[in-house]
């Protein structure tokens, strides 16, 4: 029983081109190679099949029976390859699949952000979007998160990170609380006030403030701690104490004078000072993931510029 040779698809494609071109010279022109290159590869193909595929005359090329059979199958293969190419191009043009997005709880409260995500879903009906709200970084892989927005000082090395901008933090309190408890004039005055902040170890917090190149470090015992920043902002508005919160949470309250900035001459340091888009380091991200990352970069940078600087 004879064994068929292994097929070289490039040689098959060349053979189809030769037949459709009508001459070796025209086939060489279409392939962008020399005529001798075409002739050598045709001979190589004939040796592989052990049969003459084309009879060469002075005027034209004439297919043998074996050549006719090979051309019919080769032309069909070429059409399938072209069809696959168009299908892949279509997939690349229209994002498909499932993508999971994780947002920090505070960012999820922004009225301008939620409509953006709804618009993204409506613009791409061939994909499905799942939105989760969490501030943790370490659980992205185990939670099968594809894309995450996170506020951190330096992104974890296990992820691909794209920086969107810096995050400014404020110390703030309700005007009534400051009138009752006294407005601090120096970082050391904070020790006598109630402190509201993101969670720290062992119910303690180290607050760092910067001014004119000097750093002031104060250890405080927080009265309230939460990673849900809107809760801390509400507590501050209700007079529970001085809160350390990101600008994108408290800026509306500061503008409406529901909260007042504390120690405005000092720059407060929060648990993270940059907003990043984080993705898992896969060499082949889905079209849905790529579309979401591009959309977030395009839409969030101008939207958050006022909040992140």
Coordinates of C-alpha atoms in Angstrom, one line a residue:
X1 CA 0.0 0.0 0.0
X2 CA 1.5 3.3 -1.1
X3 CA 1.9 6.2 1.3
X4 CA 0.7 9.6 0.2
X5 CA 3.3 12.4 0.6
X6 CA 2.9 15.0 3.3
X7 CA 1.2 18.0 1.7
X8 CA 3.0 21.4 1.6
X9 CA 0.2 23.9 1.5
X10 CA 2.4 26.6 0.0
X11 CA 3.3 24.3 -2.9
X12 CA -0.4 23.5 -3.4
X13 CA -1.2 27.2 -3.5
X14 CA 1.6 27.8 -6.0
X15 CA 0.3 25.0 -8.2
X16 CA -3.2 26.6 -8.2
X17 CA -1.7 30.0 -9.1
X18 CA 0.2 28.4 -12.0
X19 CA -2.9 26.8 -13.4
X20 CA -5.0 30.0 -13.1
X21 CA -2.2 32.2 -14.4
X22 CA -1.7 30.0 -17.5
X23 CA 2.1 30.5 -17.6
X24 CA 5.0 30.1 -15.2
X25 CA 6.1 33.7 -15.9
X26 CA 2.6 35.0 -15.0
X27 CA 2.5 32.8 -11.9
X28 CA 5.9 34.1 -10.8
X29 CA 4.7 37.7 -11.2
X30 CA 1.6 37.0 -9.1
X31 CA 3.6 35.3 -6.4
X32 CA 6.3 38.0 -6.4
X33 CA 9.1 35.5 -7.1
X34 CA 11.3 34.5 -10.1
X35 CA 10.2 32.1 -12.9
X36 CA 13.0 29.7 -11.9
X37 CA 11.7 29.6 -8.4
X38 CA 8.2 28.6 -9.7
X39 CA 9.7 26.0 -12.0
X40 CA 11.8 24.4 -9.2
X41 CA 8.9 24.2 -6.8
X42 CA 6.6 22.7 -9.5
X43 CA 9.2 20.0 -10.0
X44 CA 9.4 19.5 -6.3
X45 CA 5.6 19.0 -6.1
X46 CA 5.7 16.5 -9.0
X47 CA 8.5 14.5 -7.3
X48 CA 6.4 14.5 -4.1
X49 CA 3.4 13.0 -5.9
X50 CA 5.5 10.8 -8.2
X51 CA 3.5 12.0 -11.2
X52 CA 3.6 14.6 -13.9
X53 CA 1.0 17.3 -13.1
X54 CA 1.5 19.7 -16.1
X55 CA 2.6 19.1 -19.7
X56 CA 4.6 22.1 -20.9
X57 CA 4.2 23.1 -24.5
X58 CA 5.6 26.1 -26.3
X59 CA 2.3 27.9 -26.2
X60 CA 0.5 26.8 -23.0
X61 CA 0.3 24.6 -20.0
X62 CA -1.8 21.5 -20.1
X63 CA -3.0 19.6 -17.0
X64 CA -2.5 15.9 -16.7
X65 CA -5.3 13.8 -15.1
X66 CA -3.3 13.9 -11.8
X67 CA -2.9 17.6 -12.2
X68 CA -6.6 18.1 -12.8
X69 CA -7.5 16.2 -9.6
X70 CA -4.9 18.2 -7.6
X71 CA -6.1 21.5 -9.0
X72 CA -9.7 20.8 -8.1
X73 CA -8.9 20.0 -4.5
X74 CA -6.2 22.7 -4.3
X75 CA -8.6 25.4 -5.5
X76 CA -11.2 24.3 -3.0
X77 CA -8.6 24.5 -0.3
X78 CA -7.6 28.0 -1.4
X79 CA -11.3 29.1 -1.2
X80 CA -11.6 27.6 2.3
X81 CA -8.4 29.4 3.4
X82 CA -9.8 32.7 2.0
X83 CA -13.1 32.1 3.7
X84 CA -11.3 31.5 7.0
X85 CA -9.3 34.7 6.6
X86 CA -12.5 36.7 6.1
X87 CA -14.2 35.0 9.1
X88 CA -11.2 35.9 11.3
X89 CA -11.2 39.5 10.0
X90 CA -14.9 39.7 10.9
X91 CA -14.2 38.3 14.4
X92 CA -11.5 40.9 14.9
X93 CA -13.8 43.7 13.7
X94 CA -16.7 42.8 15.9
X95 CA -15.8 41.8 19.5
X96 CA -17.4 38.6 20.7
X97 CA -17.3 36.4 23.8
X98 CA -17.6 37.0 27.5
X99 CA -15.6 39.6 29.5
X100 CA -15.5 40.1 33.3
X101 CA -14.8 43.6 34.6
X102 CA -14.0 44.5 38.2
X103 CA -14.3 48.1 39.5
X104 CA -13.3 49.6 42.8
X105 CA -16.4 50.3 44.9
X106 CA -15.9 54.0 45.0
X107 CA -15.5 54.4 41.2
X108 CA -18.6 52.3 40.7
X109 CA -20.5 55.1 42.5
X110 CA -19.6 57.7 39.9
X111 CA -22.8 58.7 38.0
X112 CA -20.8 59.2 34.8
X113 CA -19.2 55.8 34.8
X114 CA -22.1 53.5 34.9
X115 CA -23.7 54.8 31.7
X116 CA -20.4 54.4 29.9
X117 CA -20.4 50.7 30.7
X118 CA -24.1 50.4 29.6
X119 CA -23.2 52.1 26.3
X120 CA -20.2 49.8 25.7
X121 CA -22.5 46.8 26.1
X122 CA -25.1 48.3 23.7
X123 CA -22.4 49.1 21.1
X124 CA -21.2 45.5 21.1
X125 CA -24.2 43.2 21.1
X126 CA -22.1 40.1 20.2
X127 CA -20.4 40.1 23.6
X128 CA -21.5 39.7 27.2
X129 CA -20.2 41.9 30.0
X130 CA -20.2 41.0 33.7
X131 CA -19.4 43.9 36.1
X132 CA -18.2 43.2 39.7
X133 CA -17.3 45.6 42.4
X134 CA -14.3 45.0 44.6
X135 CA -11.2 46.8 45.9
X136 CA -8.9 43.8 46.3
X137 CA -6.1 43.1 43.9
X138 CA -4.9 39.6 44.8
X139 CA -8.2 37.9 43.8
X140 CA -8.3 38.8 40.1
X141 CA -6.9 35.5 38.8
X142 CA -8.8 33.2 41.2
X143 CA -12.0 35.2 40.5
X144 CA -11.4 34.8 36.7
X145 CA -11.4 38.6 36.2
X146 CA -10.4 39.7 32.7
X147 CA -10.1 43.4 33.2
X148 CA -9.9 45.4 36.5
X149 CA -9.6 49.1 37.5
X150 CA -7.6 49.5 40.6
X151 CA -6.1 52.3 42.7
X152 CA -2.6 51.3 43.8
X153 CA 0.8 52.9 44.1
X154 CA 2.5 50.2 42.1
X155 CA 0.7 47.5 40.1
X156 CA 1.3 43.8 40.9
X157 CA 3.9 42.2 38.7
X158 CA 1.6 39.3 37.8
X159 CA -0.6 41.6 35.6
X160 CA -0.3 43.9 32.6
X161 CA -0.9 47.4 33.9
X162 CA -1.9 50.6 31.9
X163 CA -1.9 53.8 34.0
X164 CA -4.9 56.1 33.6
X165 CA -3.8 58.9 36.0
X166 CA -2.8 59.9 39.5
X167 CA -5.3 59.9 42.3
X168 CA -5.4 62.7 44.8
X169 CA -6.5 62.1 48.4
X170 CA -8.2 64.6 50.8
X171 CA -8.6 64.9 54.5
X172 CA -12.0 66.3 55.0
X173 CA -14.8 66.7 57.6
X174 CA -18.2 68.3 58.0
X175 CA -18.1 72.0 58.9
X176 CA -20.3 71.2 61.9
X177 CA -17.8 68.6 63.2
X178 CA -14.9 71.0 62.8
X179 CA -16.8 73.7 64.6
X180 CA -17.5 71.3 67.5
X181 CA -14.2 69.5 67.7
X182 CA -11.9 72.3 66.5
X183 CA -10.1 72.8 63.2
X184 CA -6.6 71.2 63.2
X185 CA -3.7 73.5 62.3
X186 CA -0.9 70.9 62.3
X187 CA -0.7 67.2 61.6
X188 CA -0.1 66.6 65.4
X189 CA -3.6 68.0 66.1
X190 CA -5.2 65.1 64.3
X191 CA -4.6 62.8 67.3
X192 CA -7.4 64.4 69.3
X193 CA -9.9 64.0 66.5
X194 CA -12.0 61.0 65.3
X195 CA -10.4 59.5 62.2
X196 CA -12.2 57.7 59.3
X197 CA -10.1 55.8 56.8
X198 CA -9.5 52.7 54.6
X199 CA -8.7 49.5 56.6
X200 CA -5.3 49.2 58.2
X201 CA -3.5 46.5 60.3
X202 CA -4.5 46.0 63.9
X203 CA -7.0 48.9 64.0
X204 CA -4.2 51.3 63.6
X205 CA -3.4 53.8 60.8
X206 CA -0.2 55.7 59.9
X207 CA -1.1 58.9 58.1
X208 CA 1.5 60.6 56.0
X209 CA 1.2 64.2 55.0
X210 CA 3.7 66.1 52.8
X211 CA 4.5 69.8 52.7
X212 CA 7.4 71.7 51.1
X213 CA 9.5 68.5 50.8
X214 CA 8.9 67.5 54.4
X215 CA 6.9 64.4 55.4
X216 CA 4.8 64.4 58.6
X217 CA 3.9 60.9 59.9
X218 CA 1.1 60.5 62.5
X219 CA -0.1 57.3 64.0
X220 CA -3.8 57.3 64.6
X221 CA -6.5 54.9 66.0
X222 CA -9.4 55.1 63.5
X223 CA -12.9 55.3 64.8
X224 CA -14.3 53.9 61.5
X225 CA -12.6 51.9 58.8
X226 CA -14.1 50.6 55.5
X227 CA -13.0 49.8 52.0
X228 CA -16.4 51.1 50.8
X229 CA -15.5 54.8 50.4
X230 CA -19.1 56.1 49.9
X231 CA -19.8 54.8 53.4
X232 CA -16.9 56.8 54.9
X233 CA -17.9 59.9 53.0
X234 CA -21.5 59.6 54.4
X235 CA -20.1 59.2 57.9
X236 CA -18.0 62.3 57.4
X237 CA -21.0 64.3 56.1
X238 CA -22.9 63.2 59.2
X239 CA -20.1 64.5 61.5
X240 CA -18.4 61.2 62.5
X241 CA -14.9 62.7 62.1
X242 CA -12.1 63.5 59.7
X243 CA -12.0 61.2 56.7
X244 CA -9.2 60.2 54.3
X245 CA -10.8 59.7 50.9
X246 CA -9.9 59.9 47.2
X247 CA -10.8 63.0 45.3
X248 CA -13.2 61.2 43.0
X249 CA -15.4 60.4 46.0
X250 CA -15.4 63.7 47.9
X251 CA -15.0 66.3 45.2
X252 CA -18.8 66.8 44.9
X253 CA -19.1 67.2 48.6
X254 CA -16.2 69.7 48.8
X255 CA -17.7 71.7 45.9
X256 CA -21.1 71.7 47.6
X257 CA -19.5 72.6 50.9
X258 CA -21.0 69.6 52.6
X259 CA -17.4 68.7 53.6
X260 CA -14.4 71.0 54.2
X261 CA -10.8 70.1 53.5
X262 CA -8.7 69.6 56.6
X263 CA -5.1 70.8 56.5
X264 CA -5.3 72.0 52.9
X265 CA -1.7 73.1 52.9
X266 CA -0.6 69.5 53.2
X267 CA -0.8 66.8 50.6
X268 CA -2.4 63.6 52.1
X269 CA -1.0 60.2 51.1
X270 CA -3.5 57.4 50.6
X271 CA -3.1 53.7 50.2
X272 CA -2.8 54.1 46.4
X273 CA -1.9 57.1 44.3
X274 CA -2.6 55.9 40.7
X275 CA -5.4 54.4 38.8
X276 CA -4.5 51.4 36.6
X277 CA -6.2 49.1 34.1
X278 CA -5.1 45.6 35.0
X279 CA -5.3 42.5 32.8
X280 CA -3.9 39.0 33.0
X281 CA -0.8 38.5 31.0
X282 CA -2.2 36.3 28.2
X283 CA -0.6 36.5 24.8
X284 CA -4.0 36.1 23.1
X285 CA -6.6 38.3 24.8
X286 CA -10.1 37.9 23.5
X287 CA -11.6 40.4 21.1
X288 CA -14.0 41.3 23.9
X289 CA -11.2 42.0 26.4
X290 CA -9.2 44.1 23.9
X291 CA -12.3 46.1 23.0
X292 CA -13.1 46.8 26.7
X293 CA -9.5 47.9 27.5
X294 CA -9.4 50.3 24.5
X295 CA -12.8 51.7 25.4
X296 CA -11.9 52.3 29.0
X297 CA -8.7 54.1 28.1
X298 CA -10.5 56.3 25.5
X299 CA -13.5 57.1 27.7
X300 CA -12.1 57.2 31.2
X301 CA -9.0 59.4 30.7
X302 CA -11.0 62.6 29.9
X303 CA -13.9 61.7 32.2
X304 CA -11.6 61.2 35.3
X305 CA -9.1 63.9 34.6
X306 CA -10.8 66.3 37.0
X307 CA -11.0 63.7 39.7
X308 CA -7.5 62.2 39.3
X309 CA -5.3 65.2 39.5

